[in-house]
XYZ file of C-alpha atoms in Angstrom:
585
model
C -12.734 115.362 81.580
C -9.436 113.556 82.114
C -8.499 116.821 84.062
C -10.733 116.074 86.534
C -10.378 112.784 86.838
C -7.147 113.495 87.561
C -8.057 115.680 90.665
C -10.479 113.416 91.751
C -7.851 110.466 91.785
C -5.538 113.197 93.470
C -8.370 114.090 96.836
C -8.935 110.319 97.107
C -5.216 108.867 97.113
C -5.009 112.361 99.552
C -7.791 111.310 102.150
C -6.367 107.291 102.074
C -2.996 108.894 102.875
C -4.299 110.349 105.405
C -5.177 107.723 107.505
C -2.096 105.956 109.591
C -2.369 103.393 111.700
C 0.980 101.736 112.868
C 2.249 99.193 115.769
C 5.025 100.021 117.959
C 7.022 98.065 120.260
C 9.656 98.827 123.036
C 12.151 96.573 121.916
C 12.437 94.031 119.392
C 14.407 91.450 121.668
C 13.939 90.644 125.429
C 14.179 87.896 127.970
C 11.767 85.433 128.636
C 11.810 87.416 131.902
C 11.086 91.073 130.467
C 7.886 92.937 129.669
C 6.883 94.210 126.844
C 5.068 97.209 125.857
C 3.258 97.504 122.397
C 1.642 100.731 121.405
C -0.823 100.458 118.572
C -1.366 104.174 117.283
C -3.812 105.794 115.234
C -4.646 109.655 113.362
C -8.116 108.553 113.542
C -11.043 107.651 115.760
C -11.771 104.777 114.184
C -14.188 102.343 115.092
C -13.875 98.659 116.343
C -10.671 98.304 117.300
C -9.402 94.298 116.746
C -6.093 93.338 118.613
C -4.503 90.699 117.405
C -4.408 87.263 119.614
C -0.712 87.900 120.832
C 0.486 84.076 120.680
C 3.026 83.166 123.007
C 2.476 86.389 125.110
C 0.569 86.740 128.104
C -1.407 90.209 128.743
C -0.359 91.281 132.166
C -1.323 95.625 130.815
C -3.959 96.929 129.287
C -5.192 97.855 126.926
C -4.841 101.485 127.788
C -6.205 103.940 125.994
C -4.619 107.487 125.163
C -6.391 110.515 123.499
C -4.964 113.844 122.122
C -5.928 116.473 119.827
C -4.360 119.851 119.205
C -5.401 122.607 116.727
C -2.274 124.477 115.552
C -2.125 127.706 112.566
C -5.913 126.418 111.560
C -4.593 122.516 111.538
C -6.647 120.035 113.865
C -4.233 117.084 114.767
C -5.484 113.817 116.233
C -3.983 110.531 118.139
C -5.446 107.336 119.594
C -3.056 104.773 121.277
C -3.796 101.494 122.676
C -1.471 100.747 124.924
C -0.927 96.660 126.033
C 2.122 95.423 128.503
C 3.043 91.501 127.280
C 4.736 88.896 129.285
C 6.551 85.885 127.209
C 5.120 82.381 127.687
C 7.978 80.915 125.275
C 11.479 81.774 123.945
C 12.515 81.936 120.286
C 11.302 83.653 117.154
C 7.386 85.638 117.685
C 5.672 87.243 115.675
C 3.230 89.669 116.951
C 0.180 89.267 114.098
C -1.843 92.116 112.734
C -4.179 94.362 114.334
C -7.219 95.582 112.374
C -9.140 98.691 112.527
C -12.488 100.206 110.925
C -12.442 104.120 109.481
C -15.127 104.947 107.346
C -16.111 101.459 106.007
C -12.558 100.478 105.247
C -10.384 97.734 106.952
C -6.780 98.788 108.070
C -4.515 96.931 109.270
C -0.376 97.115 111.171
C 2.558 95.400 109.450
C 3.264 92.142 111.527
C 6.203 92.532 114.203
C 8.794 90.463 114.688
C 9.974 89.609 118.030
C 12.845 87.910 119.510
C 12.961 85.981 122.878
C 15.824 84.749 124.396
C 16.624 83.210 127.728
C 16.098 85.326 131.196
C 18.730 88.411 131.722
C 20.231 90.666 134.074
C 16.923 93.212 135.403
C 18.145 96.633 136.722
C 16.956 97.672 139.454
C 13.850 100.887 138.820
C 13.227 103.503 141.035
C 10.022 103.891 140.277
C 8.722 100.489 140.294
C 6.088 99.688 142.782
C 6.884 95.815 143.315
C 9.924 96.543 145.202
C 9.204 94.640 148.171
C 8.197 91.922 146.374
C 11.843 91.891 144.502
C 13.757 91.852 147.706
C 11.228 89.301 148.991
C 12.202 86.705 146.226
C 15.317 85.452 144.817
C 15.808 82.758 142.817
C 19.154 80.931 142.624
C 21.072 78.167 141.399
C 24.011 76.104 143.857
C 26.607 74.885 142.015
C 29.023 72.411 143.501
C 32.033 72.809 141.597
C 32.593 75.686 139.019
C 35.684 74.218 137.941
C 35.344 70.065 136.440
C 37.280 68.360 134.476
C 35.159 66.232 131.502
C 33.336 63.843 132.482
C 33.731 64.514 136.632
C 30.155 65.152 137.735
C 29.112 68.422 139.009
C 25.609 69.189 140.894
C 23.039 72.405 139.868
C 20.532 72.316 143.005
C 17.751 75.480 142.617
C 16.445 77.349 145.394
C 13.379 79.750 145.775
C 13.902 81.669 148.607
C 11.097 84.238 150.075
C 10.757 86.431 152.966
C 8.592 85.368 155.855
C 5.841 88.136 155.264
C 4.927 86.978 151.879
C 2.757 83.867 150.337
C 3.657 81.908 147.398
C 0.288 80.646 145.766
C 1.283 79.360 142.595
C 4.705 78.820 140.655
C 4.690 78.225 136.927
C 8.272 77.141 134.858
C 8.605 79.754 132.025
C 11.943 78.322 130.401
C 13.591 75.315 131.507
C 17.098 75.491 131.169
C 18.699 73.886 127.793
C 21.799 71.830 129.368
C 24.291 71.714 125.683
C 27.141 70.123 126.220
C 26.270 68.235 128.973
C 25.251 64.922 129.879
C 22.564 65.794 132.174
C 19.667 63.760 134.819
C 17.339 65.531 136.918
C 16.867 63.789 140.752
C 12.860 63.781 141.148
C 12.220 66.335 144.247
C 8.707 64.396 144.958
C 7.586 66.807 147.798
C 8.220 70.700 148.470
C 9.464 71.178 151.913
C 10.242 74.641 153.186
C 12.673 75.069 154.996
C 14.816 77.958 156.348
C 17.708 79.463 155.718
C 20.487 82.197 154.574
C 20.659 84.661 152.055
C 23.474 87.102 152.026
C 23.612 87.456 155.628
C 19.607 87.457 155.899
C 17.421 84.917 157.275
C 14.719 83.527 154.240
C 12.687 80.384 154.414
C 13.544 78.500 151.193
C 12.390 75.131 148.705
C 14.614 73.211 146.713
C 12.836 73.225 143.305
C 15.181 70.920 141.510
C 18.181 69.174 141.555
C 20.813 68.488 138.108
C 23.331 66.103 138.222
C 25.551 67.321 134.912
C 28.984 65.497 133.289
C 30.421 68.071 130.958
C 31.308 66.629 127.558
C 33.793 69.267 126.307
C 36.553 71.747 127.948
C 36.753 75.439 128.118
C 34.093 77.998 129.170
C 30.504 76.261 129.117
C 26.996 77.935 130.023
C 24.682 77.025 131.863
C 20.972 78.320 130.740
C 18.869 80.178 133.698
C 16.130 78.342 135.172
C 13.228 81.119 135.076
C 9.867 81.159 137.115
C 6.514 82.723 136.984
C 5.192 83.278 140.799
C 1.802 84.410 142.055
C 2.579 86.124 145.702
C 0.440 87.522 148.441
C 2.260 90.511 149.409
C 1.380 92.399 153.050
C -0.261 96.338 152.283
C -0.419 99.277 154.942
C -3.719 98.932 155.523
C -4.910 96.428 158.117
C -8.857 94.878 158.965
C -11.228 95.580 161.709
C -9.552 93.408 163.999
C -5.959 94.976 163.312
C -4.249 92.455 160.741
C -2.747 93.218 157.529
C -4.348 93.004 154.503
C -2.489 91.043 151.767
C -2.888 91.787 148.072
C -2.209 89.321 144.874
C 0.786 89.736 142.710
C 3.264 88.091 140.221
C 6.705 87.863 139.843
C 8.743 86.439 137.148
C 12.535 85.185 138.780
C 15.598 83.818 137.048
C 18.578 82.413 138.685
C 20.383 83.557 135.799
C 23.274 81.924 133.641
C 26.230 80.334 135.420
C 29.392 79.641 133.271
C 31.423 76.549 134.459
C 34.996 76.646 133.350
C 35.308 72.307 132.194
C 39.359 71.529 132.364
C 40.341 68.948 129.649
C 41.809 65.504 130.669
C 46.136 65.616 130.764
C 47.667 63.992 128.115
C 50.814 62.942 129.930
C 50.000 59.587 131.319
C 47.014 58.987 129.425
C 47.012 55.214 128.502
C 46.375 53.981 124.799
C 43.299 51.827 125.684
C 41.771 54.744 128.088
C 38.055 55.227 126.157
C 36.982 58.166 129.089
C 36.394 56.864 132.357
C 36.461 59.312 134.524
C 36.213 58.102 138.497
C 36.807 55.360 140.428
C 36.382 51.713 139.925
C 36.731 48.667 140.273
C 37.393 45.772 136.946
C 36.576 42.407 137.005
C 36.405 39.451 134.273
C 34.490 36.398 135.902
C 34.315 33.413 133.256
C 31.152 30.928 134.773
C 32.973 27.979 134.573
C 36.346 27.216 132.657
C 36.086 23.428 132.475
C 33.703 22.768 129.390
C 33.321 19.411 127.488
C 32.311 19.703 123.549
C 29.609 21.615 122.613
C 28.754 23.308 126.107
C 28.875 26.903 126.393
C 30.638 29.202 129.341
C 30.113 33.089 129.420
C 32.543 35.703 130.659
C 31.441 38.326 132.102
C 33.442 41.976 131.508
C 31.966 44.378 134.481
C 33.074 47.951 135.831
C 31.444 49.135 138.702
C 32.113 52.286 141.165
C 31.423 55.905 141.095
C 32.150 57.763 137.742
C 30.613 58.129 134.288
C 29.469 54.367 134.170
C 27.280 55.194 130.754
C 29.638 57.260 129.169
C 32.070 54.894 127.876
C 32.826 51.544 126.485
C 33.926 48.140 128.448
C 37.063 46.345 126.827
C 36.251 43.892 124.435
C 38.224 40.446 125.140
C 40.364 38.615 122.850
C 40.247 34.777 122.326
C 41.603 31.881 120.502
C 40.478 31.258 117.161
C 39.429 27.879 118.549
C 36.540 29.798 120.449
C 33.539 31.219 119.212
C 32.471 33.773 120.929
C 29.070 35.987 120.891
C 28.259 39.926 121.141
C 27.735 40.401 124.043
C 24.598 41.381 126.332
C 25.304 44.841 128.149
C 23.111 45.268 131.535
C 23.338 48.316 133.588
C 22.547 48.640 137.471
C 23.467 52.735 137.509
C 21.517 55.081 140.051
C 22.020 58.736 140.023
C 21.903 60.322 143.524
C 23.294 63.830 144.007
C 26.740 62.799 143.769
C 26.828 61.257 140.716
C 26.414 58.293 138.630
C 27.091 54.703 141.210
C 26.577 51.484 140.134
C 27.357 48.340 137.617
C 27.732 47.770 134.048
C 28.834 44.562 132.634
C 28.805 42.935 128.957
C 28.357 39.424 129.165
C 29.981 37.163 126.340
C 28.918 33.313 125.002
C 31.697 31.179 124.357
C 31.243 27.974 122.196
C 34.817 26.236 122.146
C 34.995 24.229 118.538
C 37.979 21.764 119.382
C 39.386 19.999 122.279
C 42.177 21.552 124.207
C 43.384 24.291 126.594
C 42.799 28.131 125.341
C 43.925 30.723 127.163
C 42.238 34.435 127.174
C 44.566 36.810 127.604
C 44.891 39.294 130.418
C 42.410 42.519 130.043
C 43.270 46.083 131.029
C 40.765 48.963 131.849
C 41.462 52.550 132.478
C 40.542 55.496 134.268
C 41.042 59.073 135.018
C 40.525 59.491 138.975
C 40.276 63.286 139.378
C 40.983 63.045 143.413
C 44.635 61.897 142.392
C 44.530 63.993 138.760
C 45.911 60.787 137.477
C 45.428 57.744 135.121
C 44.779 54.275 136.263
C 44.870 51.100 134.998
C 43.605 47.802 136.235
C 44.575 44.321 134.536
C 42.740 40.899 135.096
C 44.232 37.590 135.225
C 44.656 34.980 132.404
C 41.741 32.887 131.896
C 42.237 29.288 130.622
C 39.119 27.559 129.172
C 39.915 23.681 129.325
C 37.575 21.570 126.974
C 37.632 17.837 127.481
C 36.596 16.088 124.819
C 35.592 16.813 121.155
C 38.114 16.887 117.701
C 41.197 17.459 118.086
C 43.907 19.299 116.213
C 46.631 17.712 114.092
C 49.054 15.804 116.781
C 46.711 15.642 119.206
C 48.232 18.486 120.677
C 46.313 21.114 122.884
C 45.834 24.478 121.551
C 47.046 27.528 123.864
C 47.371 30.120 121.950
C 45.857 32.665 119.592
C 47.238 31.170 116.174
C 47.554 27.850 117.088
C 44.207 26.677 115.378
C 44.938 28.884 112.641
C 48.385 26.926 111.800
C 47.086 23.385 112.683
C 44.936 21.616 110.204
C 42.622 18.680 110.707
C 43.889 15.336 110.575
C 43.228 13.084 107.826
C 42.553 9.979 109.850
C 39.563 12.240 111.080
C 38.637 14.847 107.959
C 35.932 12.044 106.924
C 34.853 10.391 110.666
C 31.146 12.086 110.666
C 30.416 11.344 106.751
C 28.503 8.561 106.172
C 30.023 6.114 103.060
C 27.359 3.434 103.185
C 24.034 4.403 101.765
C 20.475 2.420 103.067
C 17.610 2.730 100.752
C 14.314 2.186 101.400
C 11.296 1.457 99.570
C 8.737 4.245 99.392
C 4.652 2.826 99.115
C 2.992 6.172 98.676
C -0.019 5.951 96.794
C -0.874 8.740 94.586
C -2.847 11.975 95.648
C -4.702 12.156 92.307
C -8.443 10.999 92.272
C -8.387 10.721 96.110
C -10.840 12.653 98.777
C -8.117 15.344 99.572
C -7.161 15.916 95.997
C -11.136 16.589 95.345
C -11.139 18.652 98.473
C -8.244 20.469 97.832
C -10.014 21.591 94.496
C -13.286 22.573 95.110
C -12.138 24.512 98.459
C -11.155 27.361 97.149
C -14.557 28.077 95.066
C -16.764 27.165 98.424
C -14.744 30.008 99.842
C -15.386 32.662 97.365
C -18.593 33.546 98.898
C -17.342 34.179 102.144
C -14.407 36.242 101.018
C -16.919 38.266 99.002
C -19.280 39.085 102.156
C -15.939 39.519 104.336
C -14.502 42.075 101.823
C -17.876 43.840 101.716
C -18.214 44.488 105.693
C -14.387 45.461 105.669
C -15.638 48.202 103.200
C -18.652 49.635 105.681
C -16.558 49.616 108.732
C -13.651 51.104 106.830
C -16.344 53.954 105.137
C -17.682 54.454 108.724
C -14.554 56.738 109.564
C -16.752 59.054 111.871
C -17.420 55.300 113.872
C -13.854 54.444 113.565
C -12.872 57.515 115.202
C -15.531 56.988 118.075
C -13.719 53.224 118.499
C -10.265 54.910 118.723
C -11.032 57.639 120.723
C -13.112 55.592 123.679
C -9.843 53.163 123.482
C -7.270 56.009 124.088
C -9.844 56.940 127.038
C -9.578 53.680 128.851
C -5.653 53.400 127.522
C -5.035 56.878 128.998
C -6.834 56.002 132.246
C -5.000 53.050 133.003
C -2.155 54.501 132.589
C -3.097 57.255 134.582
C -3.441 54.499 137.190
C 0.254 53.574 136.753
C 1.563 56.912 137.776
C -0.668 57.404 140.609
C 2.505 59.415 142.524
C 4.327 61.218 139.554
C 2.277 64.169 139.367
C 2.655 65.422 136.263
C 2.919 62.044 134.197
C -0.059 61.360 135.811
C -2.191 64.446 135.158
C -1.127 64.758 132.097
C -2.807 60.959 131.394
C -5.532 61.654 133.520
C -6.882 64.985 131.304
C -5.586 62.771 127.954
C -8.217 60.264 129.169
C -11.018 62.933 130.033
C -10.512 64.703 126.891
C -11.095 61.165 124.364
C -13.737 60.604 126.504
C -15.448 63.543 125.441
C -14.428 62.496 121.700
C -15.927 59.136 121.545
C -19.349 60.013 123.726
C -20.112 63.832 122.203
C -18.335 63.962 118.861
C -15.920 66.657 119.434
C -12.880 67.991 118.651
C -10.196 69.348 121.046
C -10.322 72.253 119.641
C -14.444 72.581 120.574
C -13.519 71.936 123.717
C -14.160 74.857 126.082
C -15.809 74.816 129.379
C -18.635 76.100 128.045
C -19.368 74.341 125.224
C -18.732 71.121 127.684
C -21.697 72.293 129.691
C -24.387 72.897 126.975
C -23.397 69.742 125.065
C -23.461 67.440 128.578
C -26.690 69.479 129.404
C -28.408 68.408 125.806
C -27.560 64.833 126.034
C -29.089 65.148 129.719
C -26.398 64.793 131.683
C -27.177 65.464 135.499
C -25.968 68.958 136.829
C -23.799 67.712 139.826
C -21.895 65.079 137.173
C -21.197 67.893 134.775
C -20.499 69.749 138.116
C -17.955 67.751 138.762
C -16.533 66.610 135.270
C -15.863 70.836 134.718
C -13.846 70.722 138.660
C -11.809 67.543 137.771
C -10.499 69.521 134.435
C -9.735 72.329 135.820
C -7.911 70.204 138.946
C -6.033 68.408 136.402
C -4.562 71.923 134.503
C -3.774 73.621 137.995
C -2.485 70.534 139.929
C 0.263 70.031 136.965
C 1.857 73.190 138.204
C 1.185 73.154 141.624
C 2.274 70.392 144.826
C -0.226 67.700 144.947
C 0.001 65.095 147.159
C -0.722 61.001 146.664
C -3.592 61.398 148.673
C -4.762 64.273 146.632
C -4.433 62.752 143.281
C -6.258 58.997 144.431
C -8.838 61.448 145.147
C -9.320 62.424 141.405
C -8.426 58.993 139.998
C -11.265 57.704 142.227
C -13.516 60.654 140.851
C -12.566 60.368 137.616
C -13.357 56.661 137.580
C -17.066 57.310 139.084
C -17.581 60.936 136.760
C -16.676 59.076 133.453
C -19.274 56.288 134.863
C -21.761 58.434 135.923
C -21.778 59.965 132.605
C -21.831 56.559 130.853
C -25.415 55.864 132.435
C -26.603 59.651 131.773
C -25.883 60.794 128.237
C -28.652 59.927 125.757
């Protein structure tokens, strides 16, 4: 009996064993500007095939599906492949999940793959691809001013899309924005595409100026700059032409990169380089403006410590001032008037210091010094303010009546002892006090039984803090028609910044759907939208037109939109979410 339990064990562990069903992949990493291809292979015909969801791929291939069988010395042989080509939405670590197949009432299943995605690379060229035209048609590429900076001197990244002028660009989506490290970096809004024609190697291309980086490099030696990689939707010209002779155009993508750019950052000289220099790197001008230097006791003047020019204004630190002993004197209140056009950082900063002098006198505030690296000259400079003297008028005085000028003058004077006791009082007034006693009075009988007349209150108070606090399902309603009208308003705000204010505008949509329908984000799809709105009897043209404004606000976040075109779906927005107000039951 055993024996053929054995055996039996033996056929069955033989017929499982049989069965292989395995994932394979072309490559395990890849750019964010690379295809994949992943082959999902079976020795069976199985039924009902599951893929898995691919997150943070897009399907661009597939599936395909391959058959062969073969019958070789008596031996059938079988093979099923489903064949799907991925595109990368995202860069880092992926993990391609399981697929899941059915063979004779069981479940197998592939062994999760692990996929790595890092930023866009180098494509050779293939021979064989079809979308040639379209890859001499469009080149992405990124202008940099000055490969060659020292720290801190500003340098400019501008990006250009330039295409050929017999194909359309209908859509443009940023795969991987560019990760500036080491840099101090601040992107010039570009508020309207204009296109606008010229060069590339030697051929004429109309272009658009995508965006524009102004970068200060915060370390020397060899630093990279990460590629700036797109995902375009084309209309591309075929051979075949219309009825009345013109060429018919057919839809297709292309992912571009303007691949990596390594700036070579020189380090600031050391011969020269002042002791107080804390990384200015420009040029400037240094100023220290006191408001008024005559004072009399206990009045206040503030000095005001300002740099202003072109250079790294909010990349390093103002000098601090030193003063007498005699003066007190505040931290100060730093204000900053910086723009950043494409040439670099212009403006103002200033700290502004409170000074309180204590004693009457003269004080004098010593001479400050700034410096600065000018990389025009490649040298240091220093600039030096004049002497301040703060003359106080009246007040106490130090011992001899003398005036104090310096730093440790105060410190070595002491008061003097004809005026260490002027401001004490030595005579003492009293006064008789005719309070009357609280006890037995109106208030103390008030104060008393207070309390206890409030207990009821507090009791019914507590109680309906309890409901509303149980009623979390109503508390969410509350907070989610309040993020509406907050998101709405501040849609208003942006009315201009396009993708601030779409962003608000579908925030607002979406909590509106919250508070009035009692969904979840995650419910809602366009569909389920339309049959919820429908059961609460919601007019057809208002869920018409809630569905278009959704969709308007996920394609106009990637595409130009004007501020004419955007008032437009504030305005509908606005009469939709009040329409719907009236409608839904």
């Amino acid at each position: 009996m055993k024996k053929y339990f054995f055996l039996l064990l033996l056929i069955v562990q033989g017929v499982i064993a049989q069965v292989q069903f395995d994932a394979k992949v072309s490559k395990t990493t890849l750019g964010i500007n690379e295809r994949l291809r992943i082959d999902f292979v079976m020795n069976v015909d199985g039924d009902n095939f599951i893929p898995p969801s691919f997150d943070g791929f897009r399907i661009v291939g597939g599936p395909s599906q391959q058959v062969s069988q073969s019958w070789i010395n008596g031996k059938s042989s079988f093979n099923k492949v489903y064949s799907y080509f991925l595109l990368p939405t995202q860069r880092g670590n992926l993990t391609i999940k399981q697929a899941a197949l059915e063979y004779q009432g069981q479940i197998y299943k592939t062994t999760p793959i692990n996929v790595t995605v890092t930023a866009a690379v180098e494509q050779p060229r293939d021979p064989n691809d079809t979308n040639v035209s379209v890859d001499d048609a469009l080149h992405l590429v990124a202008d940099v001013n000055n490969n060659s900076p020292y720290i801190n001197q500003p340098i400019t990244v501008v990006y250009k899309l330039y295409f050929s002028y017999n194909i359309g660009i209908t859509n443009w989506r940023e795969l991987d924005k560019p990760k500036y490290n080491d840099f101090w970096s601040q992107n010039i809004d570009i508020k309207k595409l204009v296109a606008e024609e010229g060069t590339y190697k030697g051929e004429k291309y109309r272009y658009v100026t995508l965006r524009k980086v102004v970068l200060y490099p915060q370390k020397s030696g060899a630093l990279e700059i990460e590629p700036l990689s797109l995902d375009i939707d084309v209309e591309v010209p075929t051979n075949r032409r219309d009825i009345f002779g013109r060429v018919l155009m057919t839809r297709d993508h292309k992912r571009v990169s303007a691949g990596s750019r390594s700036i070579q950052v020189k380090p600031l000289p050391e011969t020269g380089k002042p002791l107080d220099f804390s990384g200015a790197v420009g040029k400037f001008d240094f100023q220290v403006v006191p408001s008024r230097t005559t004072l009399k006791h206990g009045e206040s003047t503030e000095l005001n410590v300002s740099v202003s020019g072109n250079g790294n204004l909010k990349l390093f630190n103002l000098p601090k001032p030193v003063v007498p002993s005699a003066l007190e004197i505040y931290d100060p209140v730093h204000t900053e008037s910086v723009s950043t056009p494409l040439t670099g950082m212009t403006g103002r900063i200033s700290d502004k210091y409170t000074i309180i002098p204590q004693f009457k006198g003269n004080y004098t505030i010593k001479p400050m010094s700034f410096s600065y690296f000018d990389p025009s000259s490649k040298t240091y400079k220093t600039l030096t303010s004049q002497e301040v003297v703060i003359s106080v008028l009246d007040g106490p005085t130090t011992s001899g009546n003398a005036p104090v000028a310096s730093d440790n003058a105060v410190a070595k004077n002491t008061i003097s002892k004809t005026d260490q006791f002027k401001y004490i009082h030595l005579k003492t007034k009293l006064r008789p006090s005719n309070r009357t006693s609280i006890l037995g009075s109106t208030l103390f009988y008030s104060l008393l039984i207070g309390p206890f007349l409030l207990i009821p209150f507090i009791i019914l108070f507590k109680k309906k803090k309890e409901a509303i606090d149980g009623d979390t399902a109503g508390l969410k309603l509350k907070l989610n028609n309040r993020l509406a009208k907050k998101y709405l308003s501040e849609a208003k705000k942006q009315l201009g910044n396009k993708e601030p204010f779409y962003v608000a505008l579908e925030k607002s949509l979406h909590n509106f759907l919250k508070a009035k329908l009692k969904i979840e984000t995650s419910e809602m799809s366009k569909e389920k939208i339309k049959e919820i709105l429908a059961d609460k009897k919601a007019q057809n043209d208002t869920i018409a037109h809630f569905i278009e404004l959704t969709e308007n606000c996920e394609q106009a976040r990637y595409a130009p939109s004007s501020s004419v075109a955007m008032q437009h779906d504030y305005d509908k927005a606005v009469l939709v979410i009040s329409e719907l107000e009236k409608q839904i039951s």
